[in-house]
GROMACS .gro file of C-alpha atoms in nm:
model
  292
    1MET     CA    1   7.320  18.823  20.177
    2GLU     CA    2   7.228  18.543  19.940
    3ASN     CA    3   6.992  18.724  19.704
    4LEU     CA    4   7.056  18.773  19.336
    5ILE     CA    5   6.897  18.968  19.054
    6ALA     CA    6   6.681  18.746  18.833
    7THR     CA    7   6.738  18.751  18.458
    8THR     CA    8   6.603  18.418  18.328
    9PRO     CA    9   6.239  18.301  18.316
   10GLU     CA   10   6.317  18.039  18.581
   11ALA     CA   11   6.472  18.294  18.816
   12ILE     CA   12   6.179  18.533  18.762
   13ARG     CA   13   5.938  18.254  18.858
   14THR     CA   14   6.146  18.189  19.170
   15ALA     CA   15   6.135  18.560  19.257
   16ALA     CA   16   5.758  18.568  19.202
   17GLY     CA   17   5.702  18.259  19.417
   18ALA     CA   18   5.900  18.401  19.708
   19LEU     CA   19   5.724  18.736  19.683
   20ARG     CA   20   5.383  18.571  19.667
   21LYS     CA   21   5.448  18.389  19.996
   22LEU     CA   22   5.571  18.709  20.157
   23ARG     CA   23   5.285  18.931  20.034
   24PRO     CA   24   4.978  18.718  19.956
   25VAL     CA   25   4.764  19.031  19.924
   26TYR     CA   26   4.945  19.094  19.595
   27THR     CA   27   4.885  18.745  19.457
   28GLN     CA   28   4.679  18.856  19.156
   29VAL     CA   29   4.925  19.130  19.068
   30ILE     CA   30   5.224  18.898  19.108
   31ASP     CA   31   5.057  18.621  18.906
   32TYR     CA   32   4.991  18.865  18.622
   33TYR     CA   33   5.336  19.025  18.611
   34GLU     CA   34   5.509  18.689  18.650
   35GLN     CA   35   5.351  18.589  18.319
   36ILE     CA   36   5.439  18.921  18.155
   37PHE     CA   37   5.800  18.924  18.271
   38THR     CA   38   5.868  18.558  18.192
   39ALA     CA   39   5.718  18.610  17.846
   40GLN     CA   40   5.952  18.906  17.798
   41ALA     CA   41   6.255  18.708  17.914
   42SER     CA   42   6.172  18.416  17.685
   43ALA     CA   43   6.106  18.643  17.387
   44GLY     CA   44   6.420  18.846  17.451
   45ALA     CA   45   6.639  18.536  17.441
   46ALA     CA   46   6.532  18.476  17.080
   47MET     CA   47   6.513  18.836  16.953
   48ASP     CA   48   6.731  18.955  16.668
   49VAL     CA   49   6.779  19.318  16.768
   50PRO     CA   50   7.005  19.517  16.531
   51GLU     CA   51   7.336  19.639  16.669
   52ILE     CA   52   7.389  20.007  16.741
   53HIS     CA   53   7.715  20.141  16.604
   54ILE     CA   54   7.832  20.472  16.750
   55PRO     CA   55   8.128  20.628  16.564
   56GLN     CA   56   8.431  20.666  16.788
   57ASN     CA   57   8.449  21.045  16.747
   58ARG     CA   58   8.081  21.080  16.838
   59LEU     CA   59   8.124  20.845  17.131
   60GLN     CA   60   8.417  21.050  17.260
   61VAL     CA   61   8.216  21.372  17.245
   62LYS     CA   62   7.926  21.211  17.429
   63ARG     CA   63   8.155  21.085  17.704
   64GLU     CA   64   8.340  21.414  17.739
   65GLU     CA   65   8.020  21.620  17.751
   66GLY     CA   66   7.832  21.375  17.974
   67PHE     CA   67   7.561  21.299  17.720
   68PRO     CA   68   7.377  20.966  17.716
   69LEU     CA   69   7.492  20.724  17.446
   70ILE     CA   70   7.159  20.730  17.260
   71THR     CA   71   6.812  20.881  17.286
   72PRO     CA   72   6.496  20.666  17.318
   73PRO     CA   73   6.393  20.698  16.949
   74GLU     CA   74   6.731  20.550  16.851
   75PHE     CA   75   6.661  20.215  17.016
   76PRO     CA   76   6.644  19.946  16.744
   77ARG     CA   77   6.385  19.670  16.761
   78ASP     CA   78   6.303  19.326  16.631
   79THR     CA   79   5.967  19.429  16.491
   80ALA     CA   80   5.831  19.081  16.426
   81ALA     CA   81   5.929  18.939  16.765
   82ALA     CA   82   5.806  19.246  16.953
   83GLY     CA   83   5.477  19.225  16.764
   84ASP     CA   84   5.437  18.859  16.859
   85LEU     CA   85   5.516  18.948  17.219
   86MET     CA   86   5.251  19.219  17.213
   87THR     CA   87   4.990  18.964  17.104
   88ASP     CA   88   5.102  18.736  17.390
   89ILE     CA   89   5.082  19.022  17.639
   90CYS     CA   90   4.730  19.107  17.520
   91ARG     CA   91   4.631  18.741  17.561
   92ILE     CA   92   4.779  18.724  17.912
   93THR     CA   93   4.601  19.046  18.010
   94ALA     CA   94   4.271  18.939  17.854
   95SER     CA   95   4.266  18.624  18.069
   96SER     CA   96   4.398  18.791  18.387
   97GLY     CA   97   4.066  18.897  18.537
   98LEU     CA   98   4.200  19.250  18.581
   99GLN     CA   99   3.997  19.559  18.490
  100THR     CA  100   4.193  19.587  18.166
  101SER     CA  101   4.102  19.235  18.048
  102ALA     CA  102   3.823  19.330  17.807
  103ALA     CA  103   4.021  19.611  17.647
  104ALA     CA  104   4.323  19.383  17.604
  105GLY     CA  105   4.101  19.133  17.426
  106LYS     CA  106   3.994  19.404  17.181
  107LEU     CA  107   4.354  19.496  17.107
  108GLU     CA  108   4.453  19.131  17.064
  109ALA     CA  109   4.176  19.078  16.809
  110ALA     CA  110   4.273  19.396  16.621
  111LEU     CA  111   4.638  19.288  16.606
  112LYS     CA  112   4.552  18.941  16.482
  113SER     CA  113   4.315  19.072  16.214
  114GLY     CA  114   4.562  19.331  16.092
  115ALA     CA  115   4.332  19.619  16.183
  116VAL     CA  116   4.612  19.750  16.407
  117ASN     CA  117   4.980  19.746  16.314
  118ALA     CA  118   5.201  19.686  16.617
  119ASP     CA  119   5.505  19.856  16.465
  120GLU     CA  120   5.308  20.178  16.412
  121LEU     CA  121   5.231  20.174  16.784
  122PHE     CA  122   5.599  20.111  16.863
  123ALA     CA  123   5.706  20.402  16.644
  124GLY     CA  124   5.445  20.624  16.804
  125LEU     CA  125   5.570  20.535  17.151
  126LEU     CA  126   5.941  20.583  17.077
  127LYS     CA  127   5.901  20.902  16.877
  128GLU     CA  128   5.640  21.034  17.120
  129ALA     CA  129   5.400  21.067  16.827
  130LEU     CA  130   5.119  20.976  17.060
  131SER     CA  131   4.853  21.084  16.813
  132THR     CA  132   4.908  20.747  16.642
  133ILE     CA  133   4.829  20.563  16.962
  134ASP     CA  134   4.545  20.801  17.047
  135ALA     CA  135   4.382  20.732  16.710
  136VAL     CA  136   4.394  20.356  16.766
  137ALA     CA  137   4.261  20.398  17.119
  138GLU     CA  138   3.969  20.605  16.994
  139ARG     CA  139   3.887  20.351  16.723
  140LEU     CA  140   3.893  20.062  16.971
  141GLU     CA  141   3.732  20.266  17.250
  142MET     CA  142   4.030  20.202  17.477
  143ASP     CA  143   4.235  20.405  17.722
  144PRO     CA  144   4.541  20.518  17.521
  145ARG     CA  145   4.761  20.471  17.827
  146LEU     CA  146   4.687  20.097  17.823
  147ILE     CA  147   4.808  20.078  17.464
  148ARG     CA  148   5.123  20.268  17.558
  149ILE     CA  149   5.184  20.032  17.848
  150MET     CA  150   5.140  19.724  17.630
  151SER     CA  151   5.360  19.873  17.358
  152TYR     CA  152   5.628  19.945  17.616
  153HIS     CA  153   5.618  19.593  17.761
  154SER     CA  154   5.649  19.451  17.411
  155LEU     CA  155   5.960  19.661  17.344
  156LYS     CA  156   6.119  19.622  17.687
  157PRO     CA  157   6.336  19.320  17.587
  158CYS     CA  158   6.469  19.519  17.289
  159PHE     CA  159   6.561  19.807  17.518
  160GLU     CA  160   6.734  19.576  17.764
  161ILE     CA  161   6.932  19.396  17.493
  162SER     CA  162   7.062  19.724  17.348
  163ALA     CA  163   7.137  19.867  17.692
  164ASP     CA  164   7.343  19.560  17.778
  165ARG     CA  165   7.539  19.589  17.455
  166LEU     CA  166   7.596  19.962  17.493
  167SER     CA  167   7.717  19.923  17.851
  168GLN     CA  168   8.058  19.824  17.713
  169HIS     CA  169   8.110  20.192  17.634
  170LEU     CA  170   8.043  20.302  17.991
  171GLY     CA  171   8.284  20.329  18.280
  172GLU     CA  172   8.158  20.289  18.636
  173LYS     CA  173   8.366  20.574  18.773
  174GLU     CA  174   8.259  20.822  18.506
  175ASP     CA  175   7.891  20.735  18.524
  176ALA     CA  176   7.849  20.704  18.901
  177GLU     CA  177   7.724  21.060  18.943
  178LYS     CA  178   7.472  21.078  18.658
  179GLU     CA  179   7.118  21.174  18.754
  180TYR     CA  180   6.991  21.015  18.433
  181CYS     CA  181   7.049  20.681  18.263
  182PRO     CA  182   7.392  20.694  18.095
  183VAL     CA  183   7.260  20.474  17.814
  184CYS     CA  184   6.942  20.653  17.703
  185GLY     CA  185   6.905  20.962  17.923
  186SER     CA  186   6.582  20.853  18.094
  187GLN     CA  187   6.521  20.910  18.464
  188PRO     CA  188   6.562  20.645  18.733
  189VAL     CA  189   6.254  20.466  18.862
  190LEU     CA  190   6.396  20.237  19.131
  191ALA     CA  191   6.703  20.213  19.356
  192THR     CA  192   6.881  19.931  19.535
  193LEU     CA  193   7.125  19.930  19.825
  194GLY     CA  194   7.394  19.661  19.820
  195LYS     CA  195   7.575  19.476  20.096
  196ASN     CA  196   7.811  19.766  20.164
  197GLY     CA  197   7.544  20.031  20.127
  198GLU     CA  198   7.634  20.102  19.766
  199ARG     CA  199   7.348  20.254  19.574
  200HIS     CA  200   7.234  20.173  19.221
  201HIS     CA  201   6.957  20.323  19.011
  202TYR     CA  202   6.744  20.154  18.744
  203CYS     CA  203   6.633  20.333  18.427
  204ASN     CA  204   6.258  20.367  18.384
  205LEU     CA  205   6.287  20.282  18.012
  206CYS     CA  206   6.572  20.039  17.936
  207TRP     CA  207   6.627  19.915  18.295
  208TYR     CA  208   7.001  19.977  18.277
  209ARG     CA  209   7.148  19.970  18.627
  210TRP     CA  210   7.415  20.224  18.722
  211PRO     CA  211   7.586  20.333  19.044
  212PHE     CA  212   7.479  20.652  19.218
  213ARG     CA  213   7.718  20.714  19.502
  214ARG     CA  214   7.642  21.056  19.640
  215ALA     CA  215   7.364  21.169  19.872
  216ARG     CA  216   7.181  21.377  19.617
  217CYS     CA  217   6.835  21.396  19.462
  218PRO     CA  218   6.858  21.259  19.107
  219PHE     CA  219   6.568  21.480  18.999
  220CYS     CA  220   6.661  21.827  19.125
  221GLU     CA  221   7.021  21.764  19.241
  222VAL     CA  222   6.966  21.903  19.592
  223ARG     CA  223   7.238  21.785  19.832
  224GLU     CA  224   7.113  21.906  20.169
  225ASP     CA  225   7.069  21.615  20.409
  226ARG     CA  226   6.771  21.778  20.579
  227LEU     CA  227   6.583  21.774  20.247
  228LEU     CA  228   6.667  21.413  20.161
  229VAL     CA  229   6.466  21.182  20.386
  230TYR     CA  230   6.305  20.842  20.365
  231PHE     CA  231   6.041  20.631  20.534
  232TYR     CA  232   6.005  20.258  20.585
  233SER     CA  233   5.805  20.009  20.788
  234GLU     CA  234   5.947  19.778  21.054
  235SER     CA  235   5.748  19.497  20.893
  236GLU     CA  236   5.903  19.562  20.550
  237LYS     CA  237   6.263  19.652  20.622
  238GLU     CA  238   6.377  19.557  20.272
  239TYR     CA  239   6.178  19.850  20.130
  240ARG     CA  240   6.216  20.220  20.182
  241VAL     CA  241   6.088  20.527  20.002
  242ASP     CA  242   6.341  20.802  19.937
  243ILE     CA  243   6.193  21.151  19.934
  244CYS     CA  244   6.320  21.491  19.828
  245GLU     CA  245   6.150  21.769  20.021
  246LYS     CA  246   6.257  22.027  19.763
  247CYS     CA  247   6.105  21.884  19.444
  248HIS     CA  248   5.855  21.657  19.626
  249THR     CA  249   5.960  21.353  19.424
  250TYR     CA  250   5.992  21.004  19.565
  251MET     CA  251   6.160  20.683  19.453
  252LYS     CA  252   6.122  20.335  19.596
  253CYS     CA  253   6.437  20.158  19.709
  254ILE     CA  254   6.514  19.792  19.785
  255ASP     CA  255   6.767  19.734  20.062
  256LEU     CA  256   6.922  19.404  19.957
  257ARG     CA  257   7.086  19.371  20.298
  258GLU     CA  258   6.745  19.311  20.453
  259THR     CA  259   6.641  19.010  20.245
  260ASP     CA  260   6.795  18.697  20.095
  261ARG     CA  261   6.524  18.646  19.831
  262VAL     CA  262   6.587  18.629  19.458
  263ILE     CA  263   6.487  18.975  19.331
  264TYR     CA  264   6.344  19.084  18.999
  265PRO     CA  265   6.336  19.467  19.024
  266PRO     CA  266   6.039  19.535  18.790
  267LEU     CA  267   5.831  19.285  18.987
  268GLU     CA  268   5.927  19.449  19.315
  269LEU     CA  269   5.818  19.782  19.172
  270ALA     CA  270   5.477  19.645  19.072
  271ALA     CA  271   5.419  19.461  19.401
  272THR     CA  272   5.470  19.764  19.626
  273LEU     CA  273   5.178  19.980  19.518
  274HIS     CA  274   5.094  20.046  19.883
  275LEU     CA  275   5.418  20.246  19.908
  276ASP     CA  276   5.316  20.455  19.608
  277MET     CA  277   4.980  20.522  19.770
  278LYS     CA  278   5.139  20.628  20.096
  279ALA     CA  279   5.386  20.862  19.926
  280GLN     CA  280   5.125  21.011  19.695
  281GLU     CA  281   4.881  21.067  19.979
  282ALA     CA  282   5.154  21.267  20.150
  283GLY     CA  283   5.187  21.489  19.842
  284TYR     CA  284   5.488  21.337  19.664
  285GLN     CA  285   5.514  21.225  19.303
  286SER     CA  286   5.717  20.964  19.122
  287VAL     CA  287   5.880  20.963  18.781
  288PRO     CA  288   5.627  20.873  18.508
  289HIS     CA  289   5.680  20.522  18.374
  290LEU     CA  290   5.491  20.263  18.170
  291LEU     CA  291   5.547  19.951  18.377
  292TYR     CA  292   5.189  19.966  18.512
   0.00000   0.00000   0.00000
């Protein structure tokens, strides 16, 4: 198994190129997200995200009680850099030819003119004060979900930087059984299987990766084998969809033993929409996320 998880813009481009050859039907989607994810990686490398200091006594209580280290509103951000990234993301989307192009152009113009303040959108997203975003969406005649998605993508490097820093407080053994992200408490959105069958989950918000060793649904905690099933295609052995028959939730999983490509997990999530369609047509639902 020669694959690796991409982290740099160059590696993300390599991952996108390999995926494009493998699944040409997704070319437009891959082209778009390659630009988004490389822009995030480049911006993140230069961001000045404030440190998070957790007092030792508070940290000890969190670890003993099994609480996440922080909650989403506590994520710090480099406001200026995230705002610049949001303008870039709007520009990329406006020129993508996707259905959201025109709306993205409106938002880009509003950001550049000062009619919309990016940091107000960020605060609205993190504090779940969605009325702020809804008001902007109404003024610009846009779908508020698109604004939330673009706000999330602009903040994603900040989340990842803080998650990486906070990981020093986490121990693999203690956090292997958590159904939620041990950093921020969000639910998992994607899983991977390693060379020895070891399982890891990715957070739907900060993309922290943590081990999940037991055969158990991370959403309802059911442990009965007959209720935990999966499906896959012989033509796509590197992908499978894990299903819980109790809570009717599904999660996509990448079996790294079945491919030697460079992998960028968020890109894999976006370029497997056919698996979402198949699962949803069968009556299952996934964890809400703002990647797309």
